[in-house]
């Protein structure tokens, strides 16, 4: 792959990174049960089988077989207001509303108690996802366009109850990722159509990661939890094209094979769940995400 092509592909994914906060790249919606508490205490609250995603050590809190399924509807409200341009165009040409489309985030989990000490579980869910949509003739088309990253995490976990207080769990995760990035020329001095594609990148691949969970049952009303999820390296195999002529380093619409590496960041969470009274429980979490690896 030539240097120009690498640069254009890297630029496309760089824009994905810069827009990630606006379009909810990291997803907390692996269950409905935690929604009412804003997903606080996810590493210590044993609500249902979805503990497989946020701390599989909590599987020891259940007896028999548990099944949990959910579908969360996400309706982002993201808008932009232009304040200045570097080419003399009116700033209001950069105004845009509802650039992040709605989405449904499904999840399904199952856990089972094998004996007094061992529990197993599995789940299919998503922890990272992104989508933004701009009009093809948007003035800043080289920085904004269509972006979509979909990930599907399939995980299996096993938990061992060391004693009535401590439980340790390990998990293995397979992450499938599909990405698409489209950018347009936008306003330009060449009198070329603003909708001219300058980046069209599509690819998919999968990677593996692991997770570790620990829970400490202080007493019947108080529990602490810790969960760590490793980085996952994804190498997208796909194709790249644009509508620029070869004289401008373009492909003139011809799709070329290419690869691009992306690292989904590691995450760690420490949580506490404390039953204060019969109708009142305190949940809290400290969540760390290793965004420095997402480049």
Coordinates of N, CA and C in Angstrom, one line a residue, residues 91-205:
X91 N -19.7 30.8 8.6 CA -19.6 29.8 9.6 C -20.9 29.0 9.7
X92 N -22.0 29.6 9.4 CA -23.3 28.8 9.6 C -23.4 27.7 8.6
X93 N -22.5 27.6 7.6 CA -22.6 26.4 6.7 C -22.2 25.1 7.5
X94 N -21.5 25.3 8.6 CA -21.1 24.2 9.4 C -22.2 23.7 10.4
X95 N -23.2 24.4 10.5 CA -24.3 24.0 11.4 C -25.0 22.7 11.0
X96 N -25.3 21.9 11.9 CA -25.9 20.6 11.5 C -26.6 20.1 12.8
X97 N -27.7 19.4 12.6 CA -28.5 18.8 13.7 C -28.6 17.3 13.5
X98 N -28.7 16.6 14.6 CA -29.0 15.2 14.6 C -28.0 14.4 13.7
X99 N -26.7 14.6 14.0 CA -25.7 13.9 13.2 C -25.5 12.4 13.7
X100 N -26.0 12.1 14.8 CA -25.8 10.7 15.3 C -27.1 10.0 15.3
X101 N -27.3 9.0 14.4 CA -28.5 8.3 14.3 C -28.9 7.4 15.5
X102 N -30.1 7.1 15.6 CA -30.6 6.2 16.7 C -30.1 4.8 16.4
X103 N -30.1 3.9 17.5 CA -29.7 2.6 17.4 C -30.3 1.7 18.4
X104 N -30.4 0.4 18.2 CA -30.9 -0.6 19.1 C -29.7 -1.4 19.5
X105 N -29.4 -1.6 20.8 CA -28.3 -2.3 21.3 C -28.8 -3.6 22.0
X106 N -28.7 -4.7 21.4 CA -29.2 -6.0 22.0 C -28.1 -6.6 22.9
X107 N -28.6 -7.5 23.8 CA -27.7 -8.3 24.6 C -28.4 -9.5 25.2
X108 N -27.7 -10.6 25.3 CA -28.3 -11.8 25.9 C -27.2 -12.5 26.7
X109 N -27.6 -13.1 27.9 CA -26.6 -13.7 28.8 C -27.2 -14.9 29.4
X110 N -26.4 -15.9 29.8 CA -26.8 -17.0 30.6 C -25.7 -17.4 31.6
X111 N -26.1 -17.8 32.8 CA -25.2 -18.3 33.8 C -25.7 -19.6 34.4
X112 N -24.8 -20.4 34.9 CA -25.2 -21.6 35.5 C -24.3 -22.0 36.7
X113 N -24.9 -22.5 37.8 CA -24.2 -22.9 38.9 C -23.9 -24.4 38.8
X114 N -22.6 -24.8 38.8 CA -22.3 -26.2 38.6 C -22.3 -26.9 39.9
X115 N -21.7 -26.3 41.0 CA -21.7 -26.9 42.3 C -21.5 -25.8 43.3
X116 N -21.1 -26.1 44.5 CA -21.0 -25.1 45.6 C -19.9 -24.1 45.3
X117 N -19.0 -24.4 44.4 CA -17.9 -23.4 44.2 C -17.8 -22.9 42.8
X118 N -18.2 -23.7 41.8 CA -18.0 -23.3 40.4 C -19.3 -22.8 39.7
X119 N -19.1 -21.7 38.9 CA -20.2 -21.2 38.1 C -19.6 -20.9 36.7
X120 N -20.5 -21.0 35.7 CA -20.0 -20.6 34.3 C -21.1 -19.7 33.7
X121 N -20.7 -19.0 32.7 CA -21.6 -18.0 32.0 C -21.1 -17.7 30.6
X122 N -22.0 -17.1 29.9 CA -21.7 -16.7 28.5 C -22.6 -15.5 28.1
X123 N -22.2 -14.7 27.2 CA -22.9 -13.6 26.8 C -22.6 -13.1 25.4
X124 N -23.5 -12.5 24.7 CA -23.3 -11.8 23.4 C -23.8 -10.4 23.6
X125 N -23.0 -9.4 23.4 CA -23.3 -8.0 23.7 C -22.3 -7.1 23.0
X126 N -22.5 -5.8 23.1 CA -21.6 -4.9 22.5 C -21.1 -3.9 23.6
X127 N -19.8 -3.5 23.5 CA -19.3 -2.5 24.4 C -18.8 -1.3 23.7
X128 N -18.6 -1.3 22.4 CA -18.2 -0.2 21.6 C -19.0 -0.1 20.3
X129 N -19.4 1.1 20.0 CA -20.2 1.3 18.8 C -20.3 2.8 18.5
X130 N -20.3 3.1 17.2 CA -20.3 4.5 16.8 C -21.0 4.7 15.5
X131 N -21.7 5.8 15.3 CA -22.3 6.1 14.0 C -22.5 7.6 14.0
X132 N -22.1 8.2 12.9 CA -22.4 9.6 12.6 C -22.8 9.7 11.1
X133 N -23.7 10.6 10.8 CA -24.2 10.8 9.4 C -24.3 12.3 9.1
X134 N -23.5 12.7 8.1 CA -23.6 14.1 7.6 C -24.1 14.1 6.2
X135 N -24.7 15.1 5.7 CA -25.1 15.2 4.3 C -23.8 15.2 3.4
X136 N -24.0 14.6 2.2 CA -22.8 14.4 1.3 C -22.2 15.7 0.9
X137 N -23.0 16.8 0.9 CA -22.5 18.1 0.5 C -22.2 19.0 1.7
X138 N -22.0 18.4 2.8 CA -21.6 19.2 4.0 C -20.3 19.9 3.8
X139 N -20.2 21.2 4.2 CA -19.1 22.1 3.8 C -17.8 21.5 4.3
X140 N -17.8 20.9 5.5 CA -16.5 20.4 6.1 C -16.5 18.9 5.8
X141 N -16.8 18.5 4.6 CA -16.9 17.1 4.3 C -15.7 16.2 4.5
X142 N -14.5 16.8 4.5 CA -13.3 16.0 4.8 C -13.1 15.6 6.2
X143 N -13.8 16.3 7.1 CA -13.8 16.0 8.5 C -15.0 15.3 9.0
X144 N -16.1 15.4 8.2 CA -17.4 14.8 8.7 C -18.0 14.1 7.5
X145 N -18.6 13.0 7.8 CA -19.3 12.2 6.7 C -20.1 11.1 7.4
X146 N -20.0 9.9 6.8 CA -20.6 8.7 7.4 C -19.6 7.9 8.1
X147 N -19.8 7.6 9.3 CA -18.9 6.8 10.1 C -19.7 5.8 10.9
X148 N -19.2 4.6 10.8 CA -19.9 3.5 11.6 C -18.9 2.4 12.0
X149 N -18.9 2.1 13.3 CA -18.2 1.0 13.8 C -19.1 0.2 14.7
X150 N -19.3 -1.1 14.4 CA -20.1 -2.0 15.1 C -19.2 -3.1 15.7
X151 N -19.4 -3.4 17.0 CA -18.6 -4.5 17.6 C -19.6 -5.5 18.2
X152 N -19.3 -6.7 18.2 CA -20.1 -7.8 18.8 C -19.1 -8.6 19.7
X153 N -19.3 -8.6 21.0 CA -18.5 -9.3 21.9 C -19.2 -10.6 22.3
X154 N -18.5 -11.7 22.1 CA -19.0 -13.0 22.5 C -18.1 -13.5 23.6
X155 N -18.6 -13.7 24.8 CA -17.7 -14.0 25.9 C -18.1 -15.2 26.7
X156 N -17.2 -15.9 27.2 CA -17.4 -17.1 28.2 C -16.6 -16.8 29.4
X157 N -17.2 -17.2 30.6 CA -16.5 -16.9 31.9 C -16.7 -18.1 32.8
X158 N -15.8 -18.2 33.7 CA -15.9 -19.2 34.8 C -15.5 -18.5 36.1
X159 N -16.3 -18.8 37.2 CA -16.1 -18.2 38.5 C -15.9 -19.3 39.5
X160 N -15.0 -19.0 40.4 CA -14.6 -20.0 41.5 C -14.8 -19.3 42.9
X161 N -15.7 -19.8 43.7 CA -16.0 -19.2 45.0 C -15.0 -19.8 46.0
X162 N -14.0 -18.9 46.3 CA -12.9 -19.4 47.2 C -13.4 -19.7 48.6
X163 N -14.3 -18.8 49.1 CA -14.9 -19.0 50.4 C -16.2 -18.1 50.4
X164 N -17.0 -18.1 51.4 CA -18.2 -17.3 51.4 C -18.1 -15.8 51.1
X165 N -16.8 -15.3 51.2 CA -16.6 -13.9 51.0 C -16.0 -13.6 49.6
X166 N -15.0 -14.4 49.2 CA -14.2 -14.1 48.0 C -14.6 -15.0 46.8
X167 N -14.8 -14.4 45.6 CA -15.0 -15.1 44.4 C -14.1 -14.5 43.3
X168 N -13.4 -15.4 42.6 CA -12.6 -15.0 41.5 C -13.1 -15.5 40.2
X169 N -13.0 -14.7 39.1 CA -13.5 -15.2 37.8 C -12.6 -14.8 36.7
X170 N -12.6 -15.6 35.6 CA -11.8 -15.3 34.4 C -12.7 -15.5 33.2
X171 N -12.4 -14.7 32.2 CA -13.2 -14.8 31.0 C -12.4 -14.7 29.7
X172 N -12.9 -15.2 28.6 CA -12.3 -15.1 27.3 C -13.3 -14.4 26.4
X173 N -12.9 -13.5 25.6 CA -13.8 -12.7 24.7 C -13.3 -12.7 23.3
X174 N -14.3 -13.0 22.4 CA -14.1 -12.8 20.9 C -14.8 -11.6 20.5
X175 N -14.1 -10.7 19.9 CA -14.8 -9.4 19.5 C -14.7 -9.3 17.9
X176 N -15.9 -9.2 17.3 CA -16.0 -9.0 15.9 C -16.3 -7.5 15.7
X177 N -15.6 -6.9 14.7 CA -15.8 -5.5 14.5 C -15.9 -5.2 13.0
X178 N -16.8 -4.3 12.7 CA -17.1 -3.9 11.3 C -17.1 -2.4 11.2
X179 N -16.3 -1.9 10.3 CA -16.2 -0.4 10.2 C -16.4 0.1 8.8
X180 N -16.9 1.3 8.7 CA -17.1 2.0 7.5 C -16.9 3.5 7.7
X181 N -16.0 4.1 6.9 CA -15.8 5.5 7.0 C -15.9 6.1 5.6
X182 N -16.7 7.1 5.4 CA -16.8 7.8 4.1 C -16.6 9.3 4.4
X183 N -15.8 10.0 3.6 CA -15.6 11.4 3.7 C -15.7 12.0 2.3
X184 N -16.1 13.3 2.3 CA -16.4 14.0 1.0 C -15.5 15.2 0.9
X185 N -15.4 15.8 -0.3 CA -14.5 16.9 -0.5 C -15.0 18.2 0.2
X186 N -16.3 18.4 0.3 CA -16.8 19.6 0.9 C -16.5 20.8 0.1
X187 N -16.7 22.0 0.7 CA -16.4 23.2 0.1 C -14.9 23.3 -0.3
X188 N -14.6 23.7 -1.6 CA -13.3 23.7 -2.1 C -13.1 24.7 -3.2
X189 N -11.8 25.1 -3.4 CA -11.6 26.1 -4.5 C -11.5 25.6 -5.9
X190 N -11.6 24.2 -6.0 CA -11.4 23.6 -7.3 C -12.7 23.5 -8.1
X191 N -13.8 24.0 -7.6 CA -15.1 23.9 -8.2 C -15.6 22.5 -8.4
X192 N -15.0 21.6 -7.7 CA -15.4 20.2 -7.8 C -16.6 20.0 -6.9
X193 N -17.5 19.0 -7.2 CA -18.7 18.8 -6.4 C -18.3 18.5 -4.9
X194 N -19.0 19.2 -4.0 CA -18.8 19.0 -2.6 C -18.9 17.5 -2.2
X195 N -19.8 16.8 -2.9 CA -20.1 15.4 -2.5 C -19.0 14.4 -3.0
X196 N -18.0 14.9 -3.7 CA -16.9 14.0 -4.2 C -16.3 13.2 -3.0
X197 N -16.3 11.9 -3.2 CA -15.7 11.1 -2.1 C -14.2 11.2 -2.1
X198 N -13.6 11.5 -0.9 CA -12.2 11.5 -0.8 C -11.7 10.3 0.1
X199 N -12.6 9.7 0.8 CA -12.3 8.5 1.6 C -13.5 7.6 1.6
X200 N -13.3 6.4 1.2 CA -14.3 5.4 1.4 C -13.6 4.1 1.9
X201 N -13.7 3.8 3.1 CA -13.0 2.7 3.8 C -14.0 1.8 4.4
X202 N -13.9 0.5 4.1 CA -14.7 -0.5 4.7 C -13.9 -1.7 5.0
X203 N -14.1 -2.3 6.2 CA -13.4 -3.5 6.6 C -14.0 -4.2 7.8
X204 N -13.6 -5.4 8.0 CA -14.0 -6.1 9.2 C -13.0 -7.1 9.7
X205 N -13.0 -7.5 10.9 CA -12.1 -8.5 11.4 C -12.5 -8.8 12.9

